[in-house]
């Protein structure tokens, strides 16, 4: 099978890049795969990043004149910039005869944008036409699948799969076996992640538990403001190491016990799956793909609301009950390693490729 994978520049950082890298590694030797970047390259900013997108349209048009593939795998997010630029690219693919041969894998999901785009008469028709003509749409939760179905996307074309983790490189948490007082937030620092409420919760908890520690790992536009807020709350044991990877990331995960991600909107965050596979106990909200990958009360604590009081109460319950904490840690680890290993998830995605290819060979029109 000849496979083309379209993704952001793999030199960037983030969950989508790590997922695509793992997928490419697992597919090696099994399919004839070519990965071509699309969009902003590393360190490109300002006008150059938009000119790069325009240049890529011409490059792909030239590239497809000399190369033919059985399946094309695209990796957009459900947000305005991604949908606009990738809609043009998928139209280019249609012009080269790839209708029915494209797998569109939505990684991020902005529900408000989705509702706006399907609410407009013209845009809704274009959106339905493109996705129904693509071949297959993959999303990170049943909730997103239902949303697409209600918007007029053929339900039989929509599949659900999780992101993936390289289980061969994850450590084991040692903190949960001790006092459970090491807390970790690991995510891009943007609005809607619940970071403000988390800092306020940590302020409440710090007066109750001596030696409590919070690591706020990640980068993003909100990082400086959150650091200022931490200083204003006089949080001595809250640390902001920035974006962490490789050994620093493994060490931080191993030294943590409670993973905190009180988001108001999510896809299926890689950091959550990584935390579970290490044996951290997640305290999360049931948004997006999160509720499809956790078992409330068994592998995670699910928050009813995003508030300082709710977060503090959930963390207190785990610190005060070593038996509960230890049991959830062990179950989270075993559950994640069984269901979210890169090899397991890749098998599902590979089956999607084979289904698309088979359908086109058995009467589909390219």
Short mmCIF file of C-alpha atoms in Angstrom, two decimals:
data_model
loop_
_atom_site.label_atom_id
_atom_site.label_comp_id
_atom_site.label_asym_id
_atom_site.label_seq_id
_atom_site.Cartn_x
_atom_site.Cartn_y
_atom_site.Cartn_z
CA UNK A 1 0.00 0.00 0.00
CA UNK A 2 1.26 3.47 -0.91
CA UNK A 3 0.37 5.93 1.86
CA UNK A 4 0.82 9.71 2.00
CA UNK A 5 0.70 11.31 5.46
CA UNK A 6 0.15 15.07 5.57
CA UNK A 7 1.00 16.75 8.86
CA UNK A 8 2.55 19.79 10.43
CA UNK A 9 6.33 20.06 10.35
CA UNK A 10 7.53 17.19 12.56
CA UNK A 11 10.24 19.40 14.04
CA UNK A 12 7.54 21.23 15.99
CA UNK A 13 6.56 20.21 19.50
CA UNK A 14 3.19 18.97 20.72
CA UNK A 15 0.83 16.04 20.98
CA UNK A 16 -0.12 15.86 17.29
CA UNK A 17 3.52 15.79 16.20
CA UNK A 18 4.35 13.07 18.72
CA UNK A 19 1.36 11.01 17.57
CA UNK A 20 2.36 11.26 13.90
CA UNK A 21 5.97 10.36 14.73
CA UNK A 22 4.84 7.26 16.61
CA UNK A 23 2.50 6.29 13.78
CA UNK A 24 5.31 6.61 11.23
CA UNK A 25 7.57 4.48 13.40
CA UNK A 26 4.98 1.74 13.81
CA UNK A 27 4.11 1.72 10.10
CA UNK A 28 7.73 1.35 9.02
CA UNK A 29 8.15 -1.83 6.98
CA UNK A 30 4.41 -2.47 6.81
CA UNK A 31 3.32 0.08 4.22
CA UNK A 32 5.11 2.27 1.71
CA UNK A 33 4.66 5.55 3.57
CA UNK A 34 5.66 9.08 2.55
CA UNK A 35 5.32 11.97 5.02
CA UNK A 36 5.14 15.51 3.61
CA UNK A 37 4.83 18.62 5.82
CA UNK A 38 2.10 21.16 5.31
CA UNK A 39 1.93 24.65 6.73
CA UNK A 40 4.31 26.64 8.92
CA UNK A 41 7.81 25.25 9.23
CA UNK A 42 9.91 25.44 12.38
CA UNK A 43 10.71 29.02 13.46
CA UNK A 44 8.58 30.61 10.73
CA UNK A 45 6.44 33.50 11.98
CA UNK A 46 4.45 36.45 10.68
CA UNK A 47 3.68 36.73 6.96
CA UNK A 48 6.15 33.95 6.07
CA UNK A 49 4.00 31.31 7.77
CA UNK A 50 1.03 32.20 5.55
CA UNK A 51 3.12 32.40 2.40
CA UNK A 52 4.41 28.93 3.28
CA UNK A 53 0.85 27.57 3.15
CA UNK A 54 0.32 29.13 -0.27
CA UNK A 55 3.61 27.69 -1.51
CA UNK A 56 2.58 24.25 -0.22
CA UNK A 57 -0.54 24.23 -2.39
CA UNK A 58 1.66 24.62 -5.46
CA UNK A 59 4.17 22.09 -4.16
CA UNK A 60 1.51 19.41 -3.54
CA UNK A 61 0.03 20.03 -7.00
CA UNK A 62 3.47 19.49 -8.54
CA UNK A 63 4.24 16.52 -6.27
CA UNK A 64 1.02 14.69 -7.20
CA UNK A 65 1.82 14.98 -10.88
CA UNK A 66 4.70 12.54 -10.35
CA UNK A 67 3.47 10.38 -7.45
CA UNK A 68 0.38 8.22 -6.94
CA UNK A 69 -0.93 6.93 -3.59
CA UNK A 70 -3.58 4.45 -2.47
CA UNK A 71 -4.56 6.40 0.66
CA UNK A 72 -3.91 9.94 1.94
CA UNK A 73 -3.96 10.61 5.70
CA UNK A 74 -4.56 14.23 6.77
CA UNK A 75 -4.22 15.58 10.33
CA UNK A 76 -6.24 18.79 10.81
CA UNK A 77 -7.81 20.24 13.93
CA UNK A 78 -11.35 21.53 14.25
CA UNK A 79 -10.46 25.24 14.37
CA UNK A 80 -10.84 28.05 11.88
CA UNK A 81 -7.27 28.26 10.55
CA UNK A 82 -6.78 24.52 10.22
CA UNK A 83 -10.15 23.88 8.58
CA UNK A 84 -9.70 26.71 6.07
CA UNK A 85 -6.21 25.77 4.94
CA UNK A 86 -6.82 21.99 4.90
CA UNK A 87 -10.11 22.38 3.02
CA UNK A 88 -8.20 23.96 0.16
CA UNK A 89 -5.62 21.16 0.24
CA UNK A 90 -8.23 18.41 0.27
CA UNK A 91 -9.84 20.10 -2.75
CA UNK A 92 -6.48 19.84 -4.50
CA UNK A 93 -6.48 16.12 -3.71
CA UNK A 94 -10.00 15.77 -5.14
CA UNK A 95 -8.80 17.42 -8.36
CA UNK A 96 -6.15 14.71 -8.65
CA UNK A 97 -8.72 11.92 -8.26
CA UNK A 98 -8.46 11.07 -4.56
CA UNK A 99 -12.16 11.19 -3.67
CA UNK A 100 -12.87 8.28 -1.34
CA UNK A 101 -9.18 7.70 -0.62
CA UNK A 102 -8.62 10.32 2.10
CA UNK A 103 -8.63 9.69 5.85
CA UNK A 104 -9.20 12.93 7.78
CA UNK A 105 -8.05 12.59 11.40
CA UNK A 106 -9.26 15.50 13.57
CA UNK A 107 -6.92 15.85 16.55
CA UNK A 108 -8.05 19.09 18.18
CA UNK A 109 -11.70 20.08 18.51
CA UNK A 110 -13.14 23.57 19.09
CA UNK A 111 -16.83 22.90 19.70
CA UNK A 112 -17.83 26.56 19.41
CA UNK A 113 -16.19 26.84 16.00
CA UNK A 114 -17.80 23.56 14.92
CA UNK A 115 -21.24 24.84 15.86
CA UNK A 116 -20.65 28.08 13.96
CA UNK A 117 -19.49 26.38 10.79
CA UNK A 118 -22.34 23.85 10.66
CA UNK A 119 -24.84 26.56 11.58
CA UNK A 120 -24.15 28.59 8.43
CA UNK A 121 -26.06 27.43 5.35
CA UNK A 122 -23.27 27.81 2.79
CA UNK A 123 -20.38 26.71 4.99
CA UNK A 124 -22.38 23.78 6.32
CA UNK A 125 -23.00 22.47 2.80
CA UNK A 126 -19.33 22.83 1.85
CA UNK A 127 -18.25 21.14 5.09
CA UNK A 128 -20.59 18.18 4.54
CA UNK A 129 -19.61 17.86 0.89
CA UNK A 130 -15.88 17.74 1.66
CA UNK A 131 -16.05 15.25 4.53
CA UNK A 132 -18.58 12.95 2.89
CA UNK A 133 -16.43 12.86 -0.24
CA UNK A 134 -13.18 12.27 1.65
CA UNK A 135 -13.55 8.57 2.44
CA UNK A 136 -13.22 8.36 6.23
CA UNK A 137 -13.23 10.77 9.17
CA UNK A 138 -11.49 9.81 12.42
CA UNK A 139 -12.22 11.62 15.69
CA UNK A 140 -11.11 11.26 19.29
CA UNK A 141 -14.46 10.74 21.01
CA UNK A 142 -17.98 9.40 20.56
CA UNK A 143 -19.22 12.90 21.34
CA UNK A 144 -17.45 14.28 18.26
CA UNK A 145 -18.78 11.41 16.17
CA UNK A 146 -22.33 12.23 17.23
CA UNK A 147 -21.77 15.91 16.44
CA UNK A 148 -20.61 15.08 12.92
CA UNK A 149 -23.53 12.72 12.40
CA UNK A 150 -26.01 15.42 13.43
CA UNK A 151 -24.28 17.82 11.04
CA UNK A 152 -25.00 15.50 8.11
CA UNK A 153 -21.76 13.54 7.84
CA UNK A 154 -22.37 9.90 6.92
CA UNK A 155 -22.08 8.09 10.26
CA UNK A 156 -20.62 5.01 8.59
CA UNK A 157 -17.64 7.11 7.49
CA UNK A 158 -16.81 8.33 11.01
CA UNK A 159 -14.55 6.25 13.28
CA UNK A 160 -13.32 6.85 16.84
CA UNK A 161 -9.77 6.17 17.97
CA UNK A 162 -7.56 7.51 20.77
CA UNK A 163 -4.18 9.13 20.52
CA UNK A 164 -1.23 6.89 21.39
CA UNK A 165 1.74 6.54 23.73
CA UNK A 166 5.10 4.80 23.35
CA UNK A 167 4.79 2.42 26.30
CA UNK A 168 8.36 1.28 25.90
CA UNK A 169 9.67 4.61 27.15
CA UNK A 170 7.37 5.45 30.07
CA UNK A 171 8.63 5.21 33.67
CA UNK A 172 6.66 4.20 36.77
CA UNK A 173 5.40 6.75 39.29
CA UNK A 174 7.04 6.49 42.68
CA UNK A 175 5.16 9.37 44.35
CA UNK A 176 1.80 7.59 44.63
CA UNK A 177 3.47 4.94 46.79
CA UNK A 178 4.61 7.66 49.17
CA UNK A 179 2.38 10.54 50.24
CA UNK A 180 0.81 11.53 46.92
CA UNK A 181 1.65 15.19 47.41
CA UNK A 182 3.28 15.75 44.02
CA UNK A 183 0.85 17.36 41.57
CA UNK A 184 1.40 17.81 37.84
CA UNK A 185 -0.21 19.96 35.16
CA UNK A 186 1.22 19.10 31.72
CA UNK A 187 -0.36 20.94 28.83
CA UNK A 188 -0.10 23.92 26.54
CA UNK A 189 -0.94 27.00 28.59
CA UNK A 190 -3.87 28.58 26.79
CA UNK A 191 -7.27 29.79 27.95
CA UNK A 192 -9.77 27.09 28.82
CA UNK A 193 -7.32 24.69 30.47
CA UNK A 194 -8.48 25.52 34.02
CA UNK A 195 -5.02 26.68 35.07
CA UNK A 196 -6.33 29.66 37.05
CA UNK A 197 -8.66 27.49 39.11
CA UNK A 198 -5.83 25.01 39.58
CA UNK A 199 -3.51 27.63 41.06
CA UNK A 200 -6.31 28.80 43.36
CA UNK A 201 -6.92 25.20 44.43
CA UNK A 202 -3.23 24.76 45.16
CA UNK A 203 -3.37 27.88 47.33
CA UNK A 204 -6.19 26.29 49.34
CA UNK A 205 -4.34 22.98 49.63
CA UNK A 206 -0.96 24.45 50.57
CA UNK A 207 -2.24 25.54 53.96
CA UNK A 208 -3.55 22.04 54.65
CA UNK A 209 -0.68 19.82 53.49
CA UNK A 210 2.94 20.44 54.32
CA UNK A 211 5.33 19.57 51.47
CA UNK A 212 2.72 19.79 48.73
CA UNK A 213 4.28 20.48 45.31
CA UNK A 214 2.80 21.56 41.98
CA UNK A 215 4.63 21.44 38.64
CA UNK A 216 2.98 23.51 35.89
CA UNK A 217 4.78 22.14 32.84
CA UNK A 218 4.17 23.47 29.36
CA UNK A 219 4.48 26.62 27.30
CA UNK A 220 2.00 28.93 25.67
CA UNK A 221 0.62 32.47 25.65
CA UNK A 222 -0.80 32.21 29.18
CA UNK A 223 2.40 31.05 30.87
CA UNK A 224 3.77 34.45 31.92
CA UNK A 225 0.42 35.56 33.30
CA UNK A 226 0.02 32.34 35.26
CA UNK A 227 3.50 32.73 36.71
CA UNK A 228 2.54 36.24 37.84
CA UNK A 229 -0.64 34.88 39.39
CA UNK A 230 1.33 32.20 41.22
CA UNK A 231 3.64 34.88 42.61
CA UNK A 232 0.67 37.04 43.69
CA UNK A 233 -0.80 34.04 45.55
CA UNK A 234 2.62 33.50 47.19
CA UNK A 235 2.79 29.87 46.05
CA UNK A 236 6.29 28.80 47.09
CA UNK A 237 6.04 25.22 45.83
CA UNK A 238 4.55 25.90 42.39
CA UNK A 239 7.10 25.51 39.59
CA UNK A 240 6.98 26.47 35.90
CA UNK A 241 9.70 24.55 34.02
CA UNK A 242 8.29 25.34 30.57
CA UNK A 243 7.95 22.74 27.82
CA UNK A 244 9.58 19.51 28.93
CA UNK A 245 10.56 16.49 26.87
CA UNK A 246 12.69 13.35 26.87
CA UNK A 247 14.53 12.77 30.19
CA UNK A 248 13.11 15.86 31.88
CA UNK A 249 9.59 14.75 31.04
CA UNK A 250 10.15 11.15 32.16
CA UNK A 251 11.68 12.33 35.43
CA UNK A 252 8.83 14.75 36.12
CA UNK A 253 6.20 12.09 35.44
CA UNK A 254 7.98 9.55 37.64
CA UNK A 255 8.14 12.01 40.53
CA UNK A 256 4.46 12.97 40.34
CA UNK A 257 1.30 11.31 41.61
CA UNK A 258 -1.77 13.40 40.72
CA UNK A 259 -2.24 14.61 37.15
CA UNK A 260 -4.44 17.70 36.89
CA UNK A 261 -6.16 18.82 33.68
CA UNK A 262 -9.39 20.68 34.53
CA UNK A 263 -10.01 21.71 30.91
CA UNK A 264 -13.22 23.17 29.59
CA UNK A 265 -12.51 21.80 26.10
CA UNK A 266 -10.22 18.98 24.90
CA UNK A 267 -9.63 16.42 22.19
CA UNK A 268 -7.82 13.39 23.60
CA UNK A 269 -4.69 14.83 25.24
CA UNK A 270 -1.53 12.76 24.88
CA UNK A 271 -0.36 14.06 28.26
CA UNK A 272 -3.34 12.37 29.95
CA UNK A 273 -2.55 9.00 28.37
CA UNK A 274 1.13 9.39 29.28
CA UNK A 275 0.22 10.21 32.88
CA UNK A 276 -2.07 7.19 33.15
CA UNK A 277 0.54 4.87 31.65
CA UNK A 278 3.06 6.02 34.28
CA UNK A 279 0.56 5.42 37.08
CA UNK A 280 -0.50 8.96 37.91
CA UNK A 281 -4.08 9.45 39.07
CA UNK A 282 -5.85 11.95 36.77
CA UNK A 283 -8.17 14.63 38.12
CA UNK A 284 -9.92 15.79 34.95
CA UNK A 285 -13.13 17.05 33.43
CA UNK A 286 -15.30 14.83 31.25
CA UNK A 287 -14.95 16.90 28.09
CA UNK A 288 -14.13 15.84 24.53
CA UNK A 289 -12.26 12.56 24.27
CA UNK A 290 -11.33 12.46 27.96
CA UNK A 291 -14.44 10.62 29.04
CA UNK A 292 -13.77 7.97 26.37
CA UNK A 293 -10.34 7.08 27.79
CA UNK A 294 -10.95 7.15 31.56
CA UNK A 295 -13.14 5.15 33.90
CA UNK A 296 -14.48 7.54 36.57
CA UNK A 297 -13.70 6.35 40.08
CA UNK A 298 -11.41 3.61 38.76
CA UNK A 299 -8.70 5.21 36.62
CA UNK A 300 -9.51 8.89 37.24
CA UNK A 301 -11.41 11.38 39.35
CA UNK A 302 -13.93 13.23 37.17
CA UNK A 303 -14.70 16.80 38.23
CA UNK A 304 -18.32 17.95 38.24
CA UNK A 305 -17.24 21.54 37.74
CA UNK A 306 -14.11 23.57 37.09
CA UNK A 307 -13.60 25.43 40.36
CA UNK A 308 -10.85 25.79 42.94
CA UNK A 309 -13.03 24.09 45.54
CA UNK A 310 -13.83 21.09 43.32
CA UNK A 311 -10.18 20.58 42.38
CA UNK A 312 -8.99 20.95 45.98
CA UNK A 313 -11.62 18.48 47.18
CA UNK A 314 -10.60 15.87 44.61
CA UNK A 315 -6.90 16.19 45.45
CA UNK A 316 -7.61 16.03 49.20
CA UNK A 317 -9.57 12.83 48.72
CA UNK A 318 -6.59 11.19 47.03
CA UNK A 319 -3.98 12.41 49.50
CA UNK A 320 -6.07 11.38 52.52
CA UNK A 321 -6.85 7.88 51.22
CA UNK A 322 -3.65 5.93 50.34
CA UNK A 323 -5.67 2.82 49.46
CA UNK A 324 -7.84 4.66 46.95
CA UNK A 325 -4.82 6.47 45.52
CA UNK A 326 -2.76 3.32 45.13
CA UNK A 327 -5.60 1.31 43.60
CA UNK A 328 -6.43 3.99 41.03
CA UNK A 329 -2.75 4.41 40.19
CA UNK A 330 -2.31 0.69 39.44
CA UNK A 331 -5.52 0.43 37.43
CA UNK A 332 -4.74 3.58 35.44
CA UNK A 333 -1.31 2.19 34.54
CA UNK A 334 -2.54 -1.24 33.45
CA UNK A 335 -5.56 0.14 31.58
CA UNK A 336 -3.47 2.67 29.65
CA UNK A 337 -0.80 0.16 28.70
CA UNK A 338 -3.44 -2.25 27.41
CA UNK A 339 -5.48 0.23 25.37
CA UNK A 340 -3.27 3.16 24.30
CA UNK A 341 0.03 1.60 23.33
CA UNK A 342 1.25 2.88 19.95
CA UNK A 343 1.19 -0.61 18.48
CA UNK A 344 -2.44 -1.19 19.51
CA UNK A 345 -3.69 2.14 18.15
CA UNK A 346 -1.65 1.81 14.95
CA UNK A 347 -3.34 -1.53 14.22
CA UNK A 348 -6.71 0.23 14.27
CA UNK A 349 -5.51 3.02 11.99
CA UNK A 350 -3.87 0.54 9.62
CA UNK A 351 -7.21 -1.31 9.40
CA UNK A 352 -8.84 1.98 8.35
CA UNK A 353 -6.28 2.40 5.56
CA UNK A 354 -6.89 -1.14 4.35
CA UNK A 355 -10.66 -0.63 4.41
CA UNK A 356 -10.41 2.54 2.31
CA UNK A 357 -8.06 0.89 -0.15
CA UNK A 358 -10.26 -2.21 -0.41
CA UNK A 359 -13.42 -0.16 -0.97
CA UNK A 360 -11.81 1.75 -3.82
CA UNK A 361 -10.46 -1.41 -5.44
CA UNK A 362 -13.87 -3.08 -5.21
CA UNK A 363 -15.89 -0.53 -7.10
CA UNK A 364 -15.15 2.88 -5.56
CA UNK A 365 -14.52 5.81 -7.87
CA UNK A 366 -11.23 7.65 -7.29
#
